[in-house]
Amino acid sequence: MAEEIKVIVFGLAHEEYGIEVEKVRTIERMMPITRVPKTPAFIKGVINLRGVVLPVIDLRGRFNLPEAEETESSRIIIVAVNDLEVGFIVDSANDVIDIDADSIDSPPEVVGGIKAKYLRGVAKIGDSRLLIMLNLSEVLNKSEIIQLEEQEV
Amino acid sequence: MDMSDYLSMFIDESNDHLQALNENLLKLESAPEDISIVQVIFRSAHTLKGMSATMGFEDLASLTHEMENVLDLVRNNKLKMDNFIFDTLFKGLDALESMVQDIIGGGTGKADVTPIVANLQAIVKGDYNSAGASSSSTAAAGSNGDASSLDEFQSSILLQSIDAGLSVFHVVVTVREDCVLKAARAYMVFDFLERSGEIVKSTPSVQDIEQEKFDRSFTVFTIASISEEELRKGIESVSEIEGAAITKLDRESLQQLGAAAAQGAPAVSASPIAAQAEVNAARSQAAAAAAPAAPAAASAPAAAGGNVSRTIRVDIERLDALMNLFSELLIDRVRLEQLSSEIRRNDLTETVEHMTRVSSDLQNIVLKLRMVPVESVFNRFPRMIRDLAKTLDKKVDLIITGADTELDRTVIDEIGDPLVHLLRNSLDHGIEPIADRIAAGKSETGTVHLRAFHSGNHVFIEVEEDGRGINREKVKQIAIKNGVVTADEAKRLTENEINMLIFAPGFSTADKISDISGRGVGLDVVKSKISSLGGHVSIESKEGKGTKFSIQLPLTLSIISAMLVKLGTEKYAIPLSSIVETSIIRREQIRKIHGNRMIDYRGSLIPLISLSQVLDAKSFKEEEEQETEIVVIRKGDKTGAITVDEFIGQSEIVLKSLGKYLTNIEAISGATILGDGQVALIVDPNALIK
């Protein structure tokens, strides 16, 4: 029996994505966000998470997906990777499932326009459900952000 | 009983007691008469002994026991403090400290302290003087020969006083034959004399009198502000005093005494030891002159000592938890306020209002819990400087200011070591030897300033000394030799960059730089430590004038006063410490010079900086405003004005970092959480003025 991993499932632009549960601190409803000047557009700003100020990233913006209005089902997923703690704005987050580690295939070249390096792989659940597993340390790669900033200037 | 449960408590308390011992011993050194300090020291030592014995650290306990024996004699007036005793006690303290360090490191706290114990025991037996300590007893015999010899300085003071119409008396005090505590009685007489005037000279010297090294009488020259009769009454009111023979002196009688002294002079100068004794006597008189302040101060340390014990220790993680819970409470409070304003029921509104008041008081307390005055770090330096100055044979005054400046506990814990390095450096490389100082036309005593203060979002700690300054040429040469920079690079360096070279790791090996008049040992460690705390170090140095190290530390988790301002829908906080004033200007007051907007501020033109432009705030357009609110800020000697939309008001804010993901954001130094739970960014005024 292959290793099972627990995954938080969230929706973004009609796709389903997954993050390992141990990297997720909490899932929050949308809350007021304070804009931080001179940062890339996908950094929405900072929030007050019970006394801790945390940056919030719009995952759509990060993946160059079309922007969307926030809705009732929008959520902020707080993740912690390599002592970085950030929030991701996602369209919805509503499921925790167990998946077989073996069922994760390496990512195809193009998935919904997202660069392959952000992806750890694609998990196939059941017959028709595809779950895109994120490579969080790449998503939060800071050197890339610095490059982005320089391009904007 | 498992002692390991109590170990951390033992360590904490031992450290406290050792610190208190150190401080009080230093205090005592500057006021050796003050028995109340000895009492405090004795109590600390006693507690430490008890604790160590209970915990099974026998060596600690027995050393403390020996120290206690000495202190016991001192507090019962059976022994007078002198340099030897001070040195021995300080050595004992050092040994205790290293034992406790050993225990912290998991050791058993064992150490060989036989020499110190032997010295302490010798002190108790009273035969330590022969061991080569102070030679005052032999010296005193020399000066005793001429009972009333005045040196030139003293007689000129007396003469001047007589000329100025002051009363100068020659007083011979005799104690009763059956007097039990001669020294104590003499002390009381001196105390009275000092209160009623100024003692110019006593024979034998004050030191000897303190040590009961006089027979039945002693002689004093005093300039008194009271009459002869009052003087006699005052002296004779001290019990066990037989009487006082008082002679009022005029020019003539004084000169007669002076002539007697001149005859005695060759005898005195023949013996270098006696000359030394004169110096000693003069010194002790200076100490005696300072003594009137001591009795008043005596009650203060005792009171302070009482306060110190009224604290409890709390794990810092619990404080963090408390902070976070409290922030949540704040958010709920705001929610409740909103609800009560919607529901409009009187008793609900009242309850919520009361809760608001209570919780804002609570907020203040909770937020201040983590803040600790830098005092706790600074306290250990006077002792260190004393010892260092002795080892290096230099004279140094340490002046500490701003010890009450508060810093976050975590920073406090880390800042000690870098400061030790900087202070050592200042003493070792900065302050010149006494001879060099005199040659350079400076006072022989060097001064080291240790300052702490808040400025903007930072705490500054400065170590400044008036020594020889950095020899930049030599620093450059060494840097090139050590491969820190190339010769080409060195040519292009600015003064400041050369100064900073001494922080380079290549400078840290002592044997390579021992011949350099610059600095070096361990400074790279200082720099990396400070950087790890998110701060930075800078140096200012003038050759021949001295050097200043300045450490700038962020207030990672501290509380500052700030002005909250609005830019459209956004709120920002500007630290109050950078603000000079706030005001309103009209559109026509703004002038354009070379395309830069300036305003006239108290006679000088200062730049006008648009905060909304700097921060890209789109919800506020100041071009449409006829009148603009401005905040005048200062960075060093530069001034500038920031335009804002609206003032909200002054508030105490908690500084929060933006986290590791968002670093180095231009013009923003951090964030804070406002009463309504929203995050407001803190503007860094230092970044606005270029």
mmCIF file of N, CA, C and O in Angstrom, chain B residues 385 389 393-399 426-427 430-438 442-449 464-468 545:
data_model
loop_
_atom_site.group_PDB
_atom_site.id
_atom_site.type_symbol
_atom_site.label_atom_id
_atom_site.label_comp_id
_atom_site.label_asym_id
_atom_site.label_seq_id
_atom_site.Cartn_x
_atom_site.Cartn_y
_atom_site.Cartn_z
ATOM 1 N N ILE B 385 34.073 47.933 33.305
ATOM 2 C CA ILE B 385 34.951 49.065 33.009
ATOM 3 C C ILE B 385 35.954 49.254 34.133
ATOM 4 O O ILE B 385 37.145 49.497 33.898
ATOM 5 N N ALA B 389 39.818 48.965 33.266
ATOM 6 C CA ALA B 389 40.660 50.139 33.456
ATOM 7 C C ALA B 389 41.829 49.773 34.359
ATOM 8 O O ALA B 389 42.958 50.196 34.135
ATOM 9 N N ASP B 393 45.597 49.753 33.195
ATOM 10 C CA ASP B 393 46.239 50.861 33.864
ATOM 11 C C ASP B 393 45.856 52.185 33.210
ATOM 12 O O ASP B 393 46.697 53.007 32.879
ATOM 13 N N LYS B 394 44.550 52.338 32.994
ATOM 14 C CA LYS B 394 44.064 53.603 32.455
ATOM 15 C C LYS B 394 43.021 54.144 33.406
ATOM 16 O O LYS B 394 42.475 53.407 34.216
ATOM 17 N N LYS B 395 42.763 55.428 33.278
ATOM 18 C CA LYS B 395 41.697 55.997 34.091
ATOM 19 C C LYS B 395 40.503 56.268 33.190
ATOM 20 O O LYS B 395 40.628 56.950 32.179
ATOM 21 N N VAL B 396 39.374 55.731 33.579
ATOM 22 C CA VAL B 396 38.200 55.853 32.722
ATOM 23 C C VAL B 396 36.948 56.132 33.545
ATOM 24 O O VAL B 396 36.718 55.500 34.567
ATOM 25 N N ASP B 397 36.192 57.108 33.101
ATOM 26 C CA ASP B 397 34.861 57.331 33.667
ATOM 27 C C ASP B 397 33.841 56.785 32.695
ATOM 28 O O ASP B 397 33.885 57.099 31.509
ATOM 29 N N LEU B 398 32.923 55.968 33.195
ATOM 30 C CA LEU B 398 31.836 55.483 32.340
ATOM 31 C C LEU B 398 30.595 56.277 32.678
ATOM 32 O O LEU B 398 30.185 56.319 33.836
ATOM 33 N N ILE B 399 30.043 56.928 31.678
ATOM 34 C CA ILE B 399 28.828 57.709 31.919
ATOM 35 C C ILE B 399 27.682 57.068 31.160
ATOM 36 O O ILE B 399 27.709 56.959 29.932
ATOM 37 N N SER B 426 36.755 50.275 23.064
ATOM 38 C CA SER B 426 36.917 51.690 23.383
ATOM 39 C C SER B 426 37.998 51.866 24.422
ATOM 40 O O SER B 426 38.786 52.802 24.350
ATOM 41 N N LEU B 427 38.031 50.975 25.402
ATOM 42 C CA LEU B 427 39.011 51.109 26.470
ATOM 43 C C LEU B 427 40.394 50.701 25.998
ATOM 44 O O LEU B 427 41.387 51.348 26.293
ATOM 45 N N GLY B 430 40.784 52.730 22.117
ATOM 46 C CA GLY B 430 40.361 54.124 22.003
ATOM 47 C C GLY B 430 41.065 55.008 23.009
ATOM 48 O O GLY B 430 41.861 55.880 22.668
ATOM 49 N N ILE B 431 40.767 54.763 24.279
ATOM 50 C CA ILE B 431 41.347 55.587 25.345
ATOM 51 C C ILE B 431 42.856 55.347 25.418
ATOM 52 O O ILE B 431 43.306 54.212 25.473
ATOM 53 N N GLU B 432 43.619 56.438 25.449
ATOM 54 C CA GLU B 432 45.069 56.322 25.485
ATOM 55 C C GLU B 432 45.536 56.055 26.918
ATOM 56 O O GLU B 432 44.827 56.363 27.870
ATOM 57 N N PRO B 433 46.761 55.546 27.058
ATOM 58 C CA PRO B 433 47.343 55.455 28.404
ATOM 59 C C PRO B 433 47.463 56.853 29.000
ATOM 60 O O PRO B 433 47.527 57.837 28.263
ATOM 61 N N ILE B 434 47.508 56.896 30.322
ATOM 62 C CA ILE B 434 47.481 58.190 31.013
ATOM 63 C C ILE B 434 48.555 59.142 30.481
ATOM 64 O O ILE B 434 48.276 60.305 30.177
ATOM 65 N N ALA B 435 49.781 58.621 30.331
ATOM 66 C CA ALA B 435 50.880 59.482 29.882
ATOM 67 C C ALA B 435 50.581 60.103 28.515
ATOM 68 O O ALA B 435 50.776 61.305 28.308
ATOM 69 N N ASP B 436 50.044 59.260 27.593
ATOM 70 C CA ASP B 436 49.718 59.766 26.257
ATOM 71 C C ASP B 436 48.646 60.835 26.319
ATOM 72 O O ASP B 436 48.679 61.807 25.555
ATOM 73 N N ARG B 437 47.693 60.627 27.208
ATOM 74 C CA ARG B 437 46.605 61.606 27.315
ATOM 75 C C ARG B 437 47.145 62.947 27.765
ATOM 76 O O ARG B 437 46.774 63.987 27.233
ATOM 77 N N ILE B 438 48.019 62.891 28.779
ATOM 78 C CA ILE B 438 48.570 64.147 29.286
ATOM 79 C C ILE B 438 49.392 64.815 28.184
ATOM 80 O O ILE B 438 49.272 66.010 27.942
ATOM 81 N N LYS B 442 45.099 66.235 27.141
ATOM 82 C CA LYS B 442 43.765 65.857 27.612
ATOM 83 C C LYS B 442 43.825 65.586 29.107
ATOM 84 O O LYS B 442 44.906 65.389 29.665
ATOM 85 N N SER B 443 42.670 65.534 29.735
ATOM 86 C CA SER B 443 42.643 65.160 31.144
ATOM 87 C C SER B 443 43.055 63.696 31.240
ATOM 88 O O SER B 443 42.829 62.910 30.325
ATOM 89 N N GLU B 444 43.667 63.323 32.346
ATOM 90 C CA GLU B 444 44.203 61.968 32.405
ATOM 91 C C GLU B 444 43.104 60.913 32.465
ATOM 92 O O GLU B 444 43.337 59.754 32.125
ATOM 93 N N THR B 445 41.937 61.321 32.893
ATOM 94 C CA THR B 445 40.832 60.371 32.936
ATOM 95 C C THR B 445 40.052 60.424 31.634
ATOM 96 O O THR B 445 39.556 61.481 31.253
ATOM 97 N N GLY B 446 39.966 59.295 30.946
ATOM 98 C CA GLY B 446 39.175 59.236 29.728
ATOM 99 C C GLY B 446 37.708 59.077 30.063
ATOM 100 O O GLY B 446 37.354 58.632 31.146
ATOM 101 N N THR B 447 36.858 59.459 29.136
ATOM 102 C CA THR B 447 35.428 59.321 29.380
ATOM 103 C C THR B 447 34.822 58.412 28.324
ATOM 104 O O THR B 447 35.076 58.577 27.138
ATOM 105 N N VAL B 448 34.049 57.438 28.775
ATOM 106 C CA VAL B 448 33.300 56.608 27.839
ATOM 107 C C VAL B 448 31.822 56.847 28.105
ATOM 108 O O VAL B 448 31.363 56.712 29.230
ATOM 109 N N HIS B 449 31.128 57.267 27.070
ATOM 110 C CA HIS B 449 29.690 57.468 27.208
ATOM 111 C C HIS B 449 28.977 56.242 26.675
ATOM 112 O O HIS B 449 29.299 55.757 25.595
ATOM 113 N N GLU B 464 30.647 56.035 23.021
ATOM 114 C CA GLU B 464 31.497 57.123 22.545
ATOM 115 C C GLU B 464 32.621 57.379 23.540
ATOM 116 O O GLU B 464 32.385 57.432 24.742
ATOM 117 N N GLU B 465 33.828 57.530 23.027
ATOM 118 C CA GLU B 465 34.944 57.740 23.949
ATOM 119 C C GLU B 465 35.782 58.898 23.427
ATOM 120 O O GLU B 465 35.703 59.257 22.257
ATOM 121 N N ASP B 466 36.538 59.533 24.304
ATOM 122 C CA ASP B 466 37.326 60.703 23.890
ATOM 123 C C ASP B 466 38.792 60.328 23.722
ATOM 124 O O ASP B 466 39.686 61.043 24.152
ATOM 125 N N GLY B 467 39.033 59.197 23.119
ATOM 126 C CA GLY B 467 40.401 58.697 22.985
ATOM 127 C C GLY B 467 41.093 59.201 21.739
ATOM 128 O O GLY B 467 40.840 60.299 21.263
ATOM 129 N N ARG B 468 41.913 58.354 21.152
ATOM 130 C CA ARG B 468 42.795 58.836 20.110
ATOM 131 C C ARG B 468 42.190 58.782 18.715
ATOM 132 O O ARG B 468 42.752 59.328 17.792
ATOM 133 N N LYS B 545 40.541 62.930 18.685
ATOM 134 C CA LYS B 545 39.385 63.421 19.441
ATOM 135 C C LYS B 545 38.542 62.292 20.023
ATOM 136 O O LYS B 545 37.863 62.450 21.023
#
